[in-house]
Amino acid sequence: MCYRLLGVLCALSACSFNADYSGTLFACGADGSCPASYVCQNARCVPTEPPPAECFAAIGAGDEHSCAIRSDGTAWCWGSNSFGQLGDGTTNDQIAPVAVVPESGTKLPRFKAIAGGDVHTCALGSDGSVWCWGNNDSGQLGNGTGEFHNPKQVPNLTGATAIASGAAHTCAIAGDGGVVCWGNNEAGQIGNNGTTNVFQPQAASGPHGVTAIAAGGDATCAVDGTKQLWCWGDNGHGQLADGTHNEHSSPNPATVHDVAGVAVGNGFSCVLSGGKVTCFGINNIGQLGSPVDNGEHVAGLAIAFAGTAVSVVARTNFACLIDNQKQVWCWGANEDFQLADTTTNDRFAPVRTSYGDALAVAAGGGHTCVLSAAGGITCSGYNGRGQLGNGHRTAQGTPQKVPGIQNAATVSAGGLSTCATLRDGTVMCWGGNDQGDLGDGTAISRSRAAPVAGLGSVQQVATGFSHACVVNQGTVECWGANNNGQLGDATNYTRGYPLTVPGLTGVTQVDAGAATTCALAGGAVSCWGQGNAGQLGNAALFDMNAPVSVMMLKPNVSSIAVGDGHVCAVQADKTVSCWGGGGGGQLGDGGFSNSSLPTVAAGLSNIEQVTAAGGFTCARNGDGGVWCWGVNNDGDLGFEINHNVGTPTQVTALSGITKIDAGGSHACAIKSGGALVCWGDSFLGEVGDGGYDVRSTPVGVAMPGNASVVDVSAGEMHTCAVLGDGSVACWGDDRFGQLGDGVLADQHPVAPQLTCP
């Protein structure tokens, strides 16, 4: 059988299958066939997953971590560990399961159940004791104050029969059949008639004879021996199933009866009764399992699926059930394949997943793990912190070298892909390719760098969200998505290969935003693509699929920068003019309104470079100083002000800067001497200092081998840099292969690397 390598047919005798683990360099055969030990998934040959070890009795999931109880009663966890929620005594993320270990001098019981909060974990011992570890800022560990990276026993609690964790609170069914809770209580989720955080177990004021308990977000629900449902805590979306939006700080009877099970997510809940599931609360992305509308439903909506439900679970914004045939059905958010239906489509009605023979389901923040009746565990969904446990994470918090690139000149990080120009004038790209982003003639995403077809003598490359353009001997060539006309070829057809933009000559620079492109030639600026906010600068508010001249801009521009919805230019007098979307202050003219014609950014002089991003702008002057303005939700501007800024403001922490670049909600700057600093949102590690939190002021980013940086590009949620030796390093989001390290998001469930005793 012959397979296509990068879209090129090979003869049978010449075929070679030296695929890496991701298999992204190989397309399936025309009949869907692949080499031995590979399987065809979405047109790619990927290695078959090893079967799961079958010796586990329970599973649990937190926001970005997962845990399991092995048949010998030991606990194992994997994924995010910033607060010690894995219980291994460290704060290091783990991409494969590690054993939960006791503190010196402490002996752990045999565990039988485990539950994860956002960043803490609790386990139930066979002896009825409860042990917790991880973050404790609200008292969710139940043993006083202090963060613990190893299990600590919850005091004054014995004979517990079940546990449940919300975002930052924990509850248990006590030996007497009552409910005890501890932790965050701002919405009354502890159920003690108060709203003050509780640092040790405290009894909820009823119910009694409890048989099931669930917690999620800032709410708690329990089922008593009469099958009556009781709920308390946040009820802002009607999730407490009492027909109101009234918050309750003590258990309140719900309007549903004959309840066999309950699950609580963030702003919604689901109830199992008579084999049917009814959900209450918010439904903006299908959390209630119904396409009725995207509003709130305090009276509840019954979901429709073929079968009889026996259990239900929920997490942040999705839910799943197991039916009486041991099939798993899920609904709600699905952007990271967490619903295991091989798509990233949110589901407003239950969809049957690829899971079968299911005994239990654990729902995390954006991932799902299923325990089979045979004792095996498989997981699907977001894997940025290693929460799938299969050894391949899809986000990197520190720079990693891109294999196969040794002579890079420049780099451009876009929305879902990355491209680099080499010193010989060729271009290599990698990452998401659904819209032909990589210019190789296919729509197959690639996590390894490969050449763009037919390009040579390229001086510069610019990547947008799903398209790219180059300057090639004074002309512009573009490829990729073209729904807004961003390729400039007078059509709206997506192109998988580079095509020349007609009518442009003498071009010295091109830049690409979300769906807009601009070029600089002879000091004049032309733009094309999306124009709904006036970002084409031609006094119009509609798209153009061929270049138009920017009006009222002197033909003496020295450089341009295109953001998601606005454009800026440095003029010969070293001032800055901007146009397009300005609702966040990103035009710098002191206002917060759009402008379809260039407007001067206030108070800037001696500017050498400008960069535009999603909702903010930064400029560098000839002395190496930096000014930023616009949206500042996540530290975007590099200084600690938590509101938008409409006029350029100096980033006083920066000096001696030689280049800046802004991405979705973060930015980076190269200092004289080649050191790199970055700031802003780092949820996916895009700042690069090893953390995953907002950095509101610049922090240093260490390159592999402490190499110097000669070029940097901030993408939507990832960043790449060219190092002094011509190599490229990338960090941040890697779900689409945009870091070039051979990793892609898993579209099917994978088995954590767990072993049996």
GROMACS .gro file of N, CA, C and O in nm, residues 89-168:
model
  320
   89GLY      N    1   0.435   1.553   4.656
   89GLY     CA    2   0.534   1.629   4.731
   89GLY      C    3   0.603   1.738   4.654
   89GLY      O    4   0.691   1.806   4.706
   90THR      N    5   0.562   1.760   4.528
   90THR     CA    6   0.624   1.863   4.444
   90THR      C    7   0.516   1.956   4.390
   90THR      O    8   0.396   1.938   4.414
   91THR      N    9   0.560   2.055   4.312
   91THR     CA   10   0.467   2.139   4.237
   91THR      C   11   0.497   2.131   4.088
   91THR      O   12   0.468   2.223   4.012
   92ASN      N   13   0.555   2.021   4.045
   92ASN     CA   14   0.590   2.000   3.905
   92ASN      C   15   0.476   1.928   3.833
   92ASN      O   16   0.425   1.826   3.882
   93ASP      N   17   0.436   1.981   3.718
   93ASP     CA   18   0.338   1.910   3.636
   93ASP      C   19   0.390   1.771   3.603
   93ASP      O   20   0.512   1.749   3.589
   94GLN      N   21   0.298   1.677   3.586
   94GLN     CA   22   0.335   1.541   3.551
   94GLN      C   23   0.252   1.497   3.431
   94GLN      O   24   0.130   1.500   3.435
   95ILE      N   25   0.319   1.456   3.323
   95ILE     CA   26   0.249   1.416   3.201
   95ILE      C   27   0.218   1.267   3.200
   95ILE      O   28   0.156   1.217   3.106
   96ALA      N   29   0.259   1.197   3.303
   96ALA     CA   30   0.222   1.056   3.324
   96ALA      C   31   0.193   1.040   3.473
   96ALA      O   32   0.243   1.117   3.556
   97PRO      N   33   0.110   0.944   3.511
   97PRO     CA   34   0.069   0.930   3.651
   97PRO      C   35   0.185   0.910   3.747
   97PRO      O   36   0.283   0.840   3.717
   98VAL      N   37   0.174   0.973   3.865
   98VAL     CA   38   0.269   0.955   3.974
   98VAL      C   39   0.191   0.915   4.099
   98VAL      O   40   0.074   0.950   4.115
   99ALA      N   41   0.257   0.842   4.187
   99ALA     CA   42   0.191   0.796   4.308
   99ALA      C   43   0.173   0.911   4.406
   99ALA      O   44   0.262   0.996   4.422
  100VAL      N   45   0.058   0.916   4.471
  100VAL     CA   46   0.035   1.007   4.582
  100VAL      C   47   0.108   0.949   4.702
  100VAL      O   48   0.087   0.833   4.739
  101VAL      N   49   0.198   1.029   4.762
  101VAL     CA   50   0.284   0.976   4.868
  101VAL      C   51   0.260   1.051   4.999
  101VAL      O   52   0.228   1.171   4.999
  102PRO      N   53   0.274   0.983   5.111
  102PRO     CA   54   0.252   1.048   5.242
  102PRO      C   55   0.372   1.131   5.284
  102PRO      O   56   0.483   1.115   5.231
  103GLU      N   57   0.349   1.222   5.377
  103GLU     CA   58   0.459   1.290   5.443
  103GLU      C   59   0.537   1.189   5.526
  103GLU      O   60   0.485   1.084   5.565
  104SER      N   61   0.661   1.222   5.554
  104SER     CA   62   0.743   1.135   5.636
  104SER      C   63   0.675   1.110   5.770
  104SER      O   64   0.626   1.204   5.835
  105GLY      N   65   0.667   0.985   5.809
  105GLY     CA   66   0.607   0.950   5.937
  105GLY      C   67   0.457   0.930   5.932
  105GLY      O   68   0.395   0.902   6.035
  106THR      N   69   0.398   0.946   5.812
  106THR     CA   70   0.253   0.930   5.797
  106THR      C   71   0.225   0.808   5.711
  106THR      O   72   0.293   0.781   5.614
  107LYS      N   73   0.123   0.732   5.749
  107LYS     CA   74   0.081   0.616   5.671
  107LYS      C   75  -0.056   0.642   5.614
  107LYS      O   76  -0.148   0.683   5.685
  108LEU      N   77  -0.069   0.621   5.485
  108LEU     CA   78  -0.197   0.643   5.420
  108LEU      C   79  -0.283   0.518   5.427
  108LEU      O   80  -0.231   0.405   5.424
  109PRO      N   81  -0.415   0.534   5.432
  109PRO     CA   82  -0.502   0.417   5.428
  109PRO      C   83  -0.517   0.367   5.285
  109PRO      O   84  -0.468   0.429   5.190
  110ARG      N   85  -0.582   0.255   5.269
  110ARG     CA   86  -0.625   0.213   5.136
  110ARG      C   87  -0.738   0.307   5.094
  110ARG      O   88  -0.836   0.325   5.167
  111PHE      N   89  -0.723   0.369   4.978
  111PHE     CA   90  -0.826   0.462   4.931
  111PHE      C   91  -0.928   0.388   4.845
  111PHE      O   92  -0.898   0.287   4.779
  112LYS      N   93  -1.051   0.442   4.842
  112LYS     CA   94  -1.156   0.382   4.759
  112LYS      C   95  -1.228   0.483   4.671
  112LYS      O   96  -1.305   0.443   4.583
  113ALA      N   97  -1.206   0.612   4.694
  113ALA     CA   98  -1.267   0.715   4.609
  113ALA      C   99  -1.178   0.838   4.609
  113ALA      O  100  -1.103   0.861   4.706
  114ILE      N  101  -1.186   0.918   4.502
  114ILE     CA  102  -1.103   1.037   4.492
  114ILE      C  103  -1.179   1.144   4.414
  114ILE      O  104  -1.256   1.113   4.322
  115ALA      N  105  -1.163   1.271   4.453
  115ALA     CA  106  -1.235   1.382   4.390
  115ALA      C  107  -1.142   1.501   4.377
  115ALA      O  108  -1.064   1.531   4.468
  116GLY      N  109  -1.151   1.573   4.265
  116GLY     CA  110  -1.067   1.689   4.242
  116GLY      C  111  -1.148   1.817   4.236
  116GLY      O  112  -1.254   1.822   4.173
  117GLY      N  113  -1.098   1.921   4.304
  117GLY     CA  114  -1.151   2.056   4.285
  117GLY      C  115  -1.074   2.124   4.176
  117GLY      O  116  -1.004   2.059   4.097
  118ASP      N  117  -1.082   2.256   4.170
  118ASP     CA  118  -1.006   2.324   4.067
  118ASP      C  119  -0.858   2.295   4.081
  118ASP      O  120  -0.792   2.254   3.985
  119VAL      N  121  -0.802   2.317   4.200
  119VAL     CA  122  -0.659   2.295   4.222
  119VAL      C  123  -0.633   2.226   4.357
  119VAL      O  124  -0.534   2.252   4.423
  120HIS      N  125  -0.724   2.141   4.399
  120HIS     CA  126  -0.701   2.059   4.517
  120HIS      C  127  -0.762   1.922   4.494
  120HIS      O  128  -0.840   1.901   4.401
  121THR      N  129  -0.725   1.827   4.577
  121THR     CA  130  -0.771   1.689   4.564
  121THR      C  131  -0.801   1.632   4.701
  121THR      O  132  -0.730   1.663   4.798
  122CYS      N  133  -0.903   1.550   4.710
  122CYS     CA  134  -0.934   1.479   4.834
  122CYS      C  135  -0.962   1.333   4.801
  122CYS      O  136  -1.015   1.302   4.694
  123ALA      N  137  -0.927   1.244   4.893
  123ALA     CA  138  -0.949   1.101   4.874
  123ALA      C  139  -1.015   1.043   4.998
  123ALA      O  140  -0.988   1.087   5.111
  124LEU      N  141  -1.098   0.943   4.976
  124LEU     CA  142  -1.172   0.876   5.084
  124LEU      C  143  -1.107   0.742   5.113
  124LEU      O  144  -1.089   0.659   5.023
  125GLY      N  145  -1.069   0.722   5.239
  125GLY     CA  146  -1.009   0.597   5.279
  125GLY      C  147  -1.112   0.489   5.306
  125GLY      O  148  -1.228   0.518   5.339
  126SER      N  149  -1.070   0.364   5.292
  126SER     CA  150  -1.160   0.254   5.322
  126SER      C  151  -1.202   0.252   5.468
  126SER      O  152  -1.304   0.191   5.503
  127ASP      N  153  -1.126   0.320   5.553
  127ASP     CA  154  -1.158   0.328   5.695
  127ASP      C  155  -1.250   0.446   5.727
  127ASP      O  156  -1.276   0.474   5.844
  128GLY      N  157  -1.298   0.518   5.623
  128GLY     CA  158  -1.387   0.631   5.646
  128GLY      C  159  -1.317   0.762   5.672
  128GLY      O  160  -1.383   0.864   5.696
  129SER      N  161  -1.184   0.763   5.666
  129SER     CA  162  -1.110   0.888   5.682
  129SER      C  163  -1.104   0.962   5.548
  129SER      O  164  -1.121   0.903   5.442
  130VAL      N  165  -1.081   1.093   5.554
  130VAL     CA  166  -1.068   1.176   5.434
  130VAL      C  167  -0.934   1.248   5.439
  130VAL      O  168  -0.897   1.305   5.542
  131TRP      N  169  -0.864   1.247   5.327
  131TRP     CA  170  -0.732   1.309   5.315
  131TRP      C  171  -0.735   1.406   5.198
  131TRP      O  172  -0.793   1.377   5.093
  132CYS      N  173  -0.672   1.524   5.215
  132CYS     CA  174  -0.674   1.627   5.111
  132CYS      C  175  -0.535   1.686   5.092
  132CYS      O  176  -0.452   1.685   5.183
  133TRP      N  177  -0.512   1.743   4.973
  133TRP     CA  178  -0.384   1.807   4.942
  133TRP      C  179  -0.404   1.907   4.828
  133TRP      O  180  -0.503   1.904   4.757
  134GLY      N  181  -0.309   2.000   4.815
  134GLY     CA  182  -0.314   2.101   4.709
  134GLY      C  183  -0.339   2.240   4.763
  134GLY      O  184  -0.298   2.273   4.875
  135ASN      N  185  -0.407   2.321   4.685
  135ASN     CA  186  -0.434   2.459   4.724
  135ASN      C  187  -0.530   2.464   4.842
  135ASN      O  188  -0.623   2.384   4.852
  136ASN      N  189  -0.507   2.562   4.931
  136ASN     CA  190  -0.589   2.571   5.053
  136ASN      C  191  -0.625   2.715   5.084
  136ASN      O  192  -0.648   2.751   5.199
  137ASP      N  193  -0.632   2.800   4.980
  137ASP     CA  194  -0.655   2.941   5.006
  137ASP      C  195  -0.791   2.971   5.065
  137ASP      O  196  -0.811   3.074   5.130
  138SER      N  197  -0.886   2.881   5.046
  138SER     CA  198  -1.021   2.901   5.102
  138SER      C  199  -1.056   2.798   5.209
  138SER      O  200  -1.170   2.792   5.252
  139GLY      N  201  -0.959   2.717   5.247
  139GLY     CA  202  -0.986   2.614   5.347
  139GLY      C  203  -1.036   2.484   5.289
  139GLY      O  204  -1.083   2.397   5.363
  140GLN      N  205  -1.021   2.463   5.157
  140GLN     CA  206  -1.078   2.346   5.092
  140GLN      C  207  -1.011   2.214   5.130
  140GLN      O  208  -1.063   2.107   5.099
  141LEU      N  209  -0.897   2.220   5.201
  141LEU     CA  210  -0.833   2.097   5.247
  141LEU      C  211  -0.888   2.051   5.381
  141LEU      O  212  -0.860   1.938   5.424
  142GLY      N  213  -0.958   2.139   5.451
  142GLY     CA  214  -1.026   2.099   5.573
  142GLY      C  215  -0.938   2.077   5.694
  142GLY      O  216  -0.984   2.023   5.796
  143ASN      N  217  -0.812   2.117   5.686
  143ASN     CA  218  -0.721   2.094   5.800
  143ASN      C  219  -0.648   2.222   5.839
  143ASN      O  220  -0.528   2.220   5.865
  144GLY      N  221  -0.723   2.331   5.845
  144GLY     CA  222  -0.662   2.457   5.885
  144GLY      C  223  -0.610   2.534   5.766
  144GLY      O  224  -0.664   2.525   5.655
  145THR      N  225  -0.504   2.608   5.786
  145THR     CA  226  -0.446   2.690   5.680
  145THR      C  227  -0.317   2.627   5.629
  145THR      O  228  -0.260   2.539   5.692
  146GLY      N  229  -0.270   2.674   5.517
  146GLY     CA  230  -0.144   2.626   5.460
  146GLY      C  231  -0.168   2.534   5.343
  146GLY      O  232  -0.263   2.456   5.339
  147GLU      N  233  -0.081   2.547   5.243
  147GLU     CA  234  -0.084   2.463   5.123
  147GLU      C  235  -0.007   2.335   5.151
  147GLU      O  236   0.103   2.338   5.206
  148PHE      N  237  -0.063   2.221   5.111
  148PHE     CA  238   0.002   2.093   5.138
  148PHE      C  239   0.020   2.016   5.008
  148PHE      O  240  -0.073   2.000   4.930
  149HIS      N  241   0.143   1.968   4.986
  149HIS     CA  242   0.177   1.896   4.864
  149HIS      C  243   0.175   1.746   4.884
  149HIS      O  244   0.203   1.671   4.790
  150ASN      N  245   0.144   1.703   5.004
  150ASN     CA  246   0.121   1.562   5.036
  150ASN      C  247  -0.011   1.553   5.111
  150ASN      O  248  -0.058   1.651   5.169
  151PRO      N  249  -0.072   1.436   5.113
  151PRO     CA  250  -0.202   1.422   5.181
  151PRO      C  251  -0.196   1.457   5.330
  151PRO      O  252  -0.101   1.419   5.399
  152LYS      N  253  -0.297   1.529   5.374
  152LYS     CA  254  -0.318   1.559   5.516
  152LYS      C  255  -0.457   1.510   5.553
  152LYS      O  256  -0.554   1.534   5.482
  153GLN      N  257  -0.468   1.442   5.666
  153GLN     CA  258  -0.599   1.392   5.707
  153GLN      C  259  -0.688   1.507   5.753
  153GLN      O  260  -0.644   1.598   5.824
  154VAL      N  261  -0.812   1.503   5.712
  154VAL     CA  262  -0.910   1.602   5.755
  154VAL      C  263  -0.951   1.567   5.898
  154VAL      O  264  -1.001   1.457   5.923
  155PRO      N  265  -0.932   1.657   5.992
  155PRO     CA  266  -0.962   1.625   6.132
  155PRO      C  267  -1.112   1.625   6.160
  155PRO      O  268  -1.192   1.681   6.085
  156ASN      N  269  -1.147   1.563   6.269
  156ASN     CA  270  -1.285   1.562   6.319
  156ASN      C  271  -1.384   1.506   6.217
  156ASN      O  272  -1.500   1.549   6.210
  157LEU      N  273  -1.338   1.409   6.140
  157LEU     CA  274  -1.425   1.346   6.041
  157LEU      C  275  -1.392   1.198   6.033
  157LEU      O  276  -1.281   1.160   5.993
  158THR      N  277  -1.483   1.115   6.073
  158THR     CA  278  -1.465   0.970   6.068
  158THR      C  279  -1.591   0.907   6.009
  158THR      O  280  -1.699   0.965   6.011
  159GLY      N  281  -1.573   0.788   5.957
  159GLY     CA  282  -1.687   0.714   5.904
  159GLY      C  283  -1.748   0.771   5.779
  159GLY      O  284  -1.864   0.740   5.745
  160ALA      N  285  -1.675   0.854   5.705
  160ALA     CA  286  -1.727   0.912   5.582
  160ALA      C  287  -1.754   0.802   5.479
  160ALA      O  288  -1.680   0.704   5.469
  161THR      N  289  -1.858   0.821   5.401
  161THR     CA  290  -1.895   0.721   5.300
  161THR      C  291  -1.884   0.773   5.157
  161THR      O  292  -1.887   0.693   5.063
  162ALA      N  293  -1.874   0.904   5.137
  162ALA     CA  294  -1.862   0.961   5.002
  162ALA      C  295  -1.805   1.101   5.014
  162ALA      O  296  -1.820   1.167   5.117
  163ILE      N  297  -1.741   1.148   4.906
  163ILE     CA  298  -1.685   1.284   4.903
  163ILE      C  299  -1.718   1.349   4.769
  163ILE      O  300  -1.747   1.281   4.670
  164ALA      N  301  -1.716   1.482   4.768
  164ALA     CA  302  -1.738   1.559   4.645
  164ALA      C  303  -1.665   1.691   4.658
  164ALA      O  304  -1.656   1.747   4.767
  165SER      N  305  -1.614   1.743   4.545
  165SER     CA  306  -1.541   1.870   4.546
  165SER      C  307  -1.599   1.966   4.446
  165SER      O  308  -1.626   1.929   4.330
  166GLY      N  309  -1.620   2.091   4.490
  166GLY     CA  310  -1.653   2.199   4.399
  166GLY      C  311  -1.527   2.269   4.357
  166GLY      O  312  -1.416   2.216   4.370
  167ALA      N  313  -1.539   2.392   4.310
  167ALA     CA  314  -1.421   2.465   4.266
  167ALA      C  315  -1.321   2.480   4.379
  167ALA      O  316  -1.202   2.453   4.362
  168ALA      N  317  -1.367   2.525   4.495
  168ALA     CA  318  -1.276   2.546   4.609
  168ALA      C  319  -1.344   2.509   4.740
  168ALA      O  320  -1.316   2.568   4.844
   0.00000   0.00000   0.00000
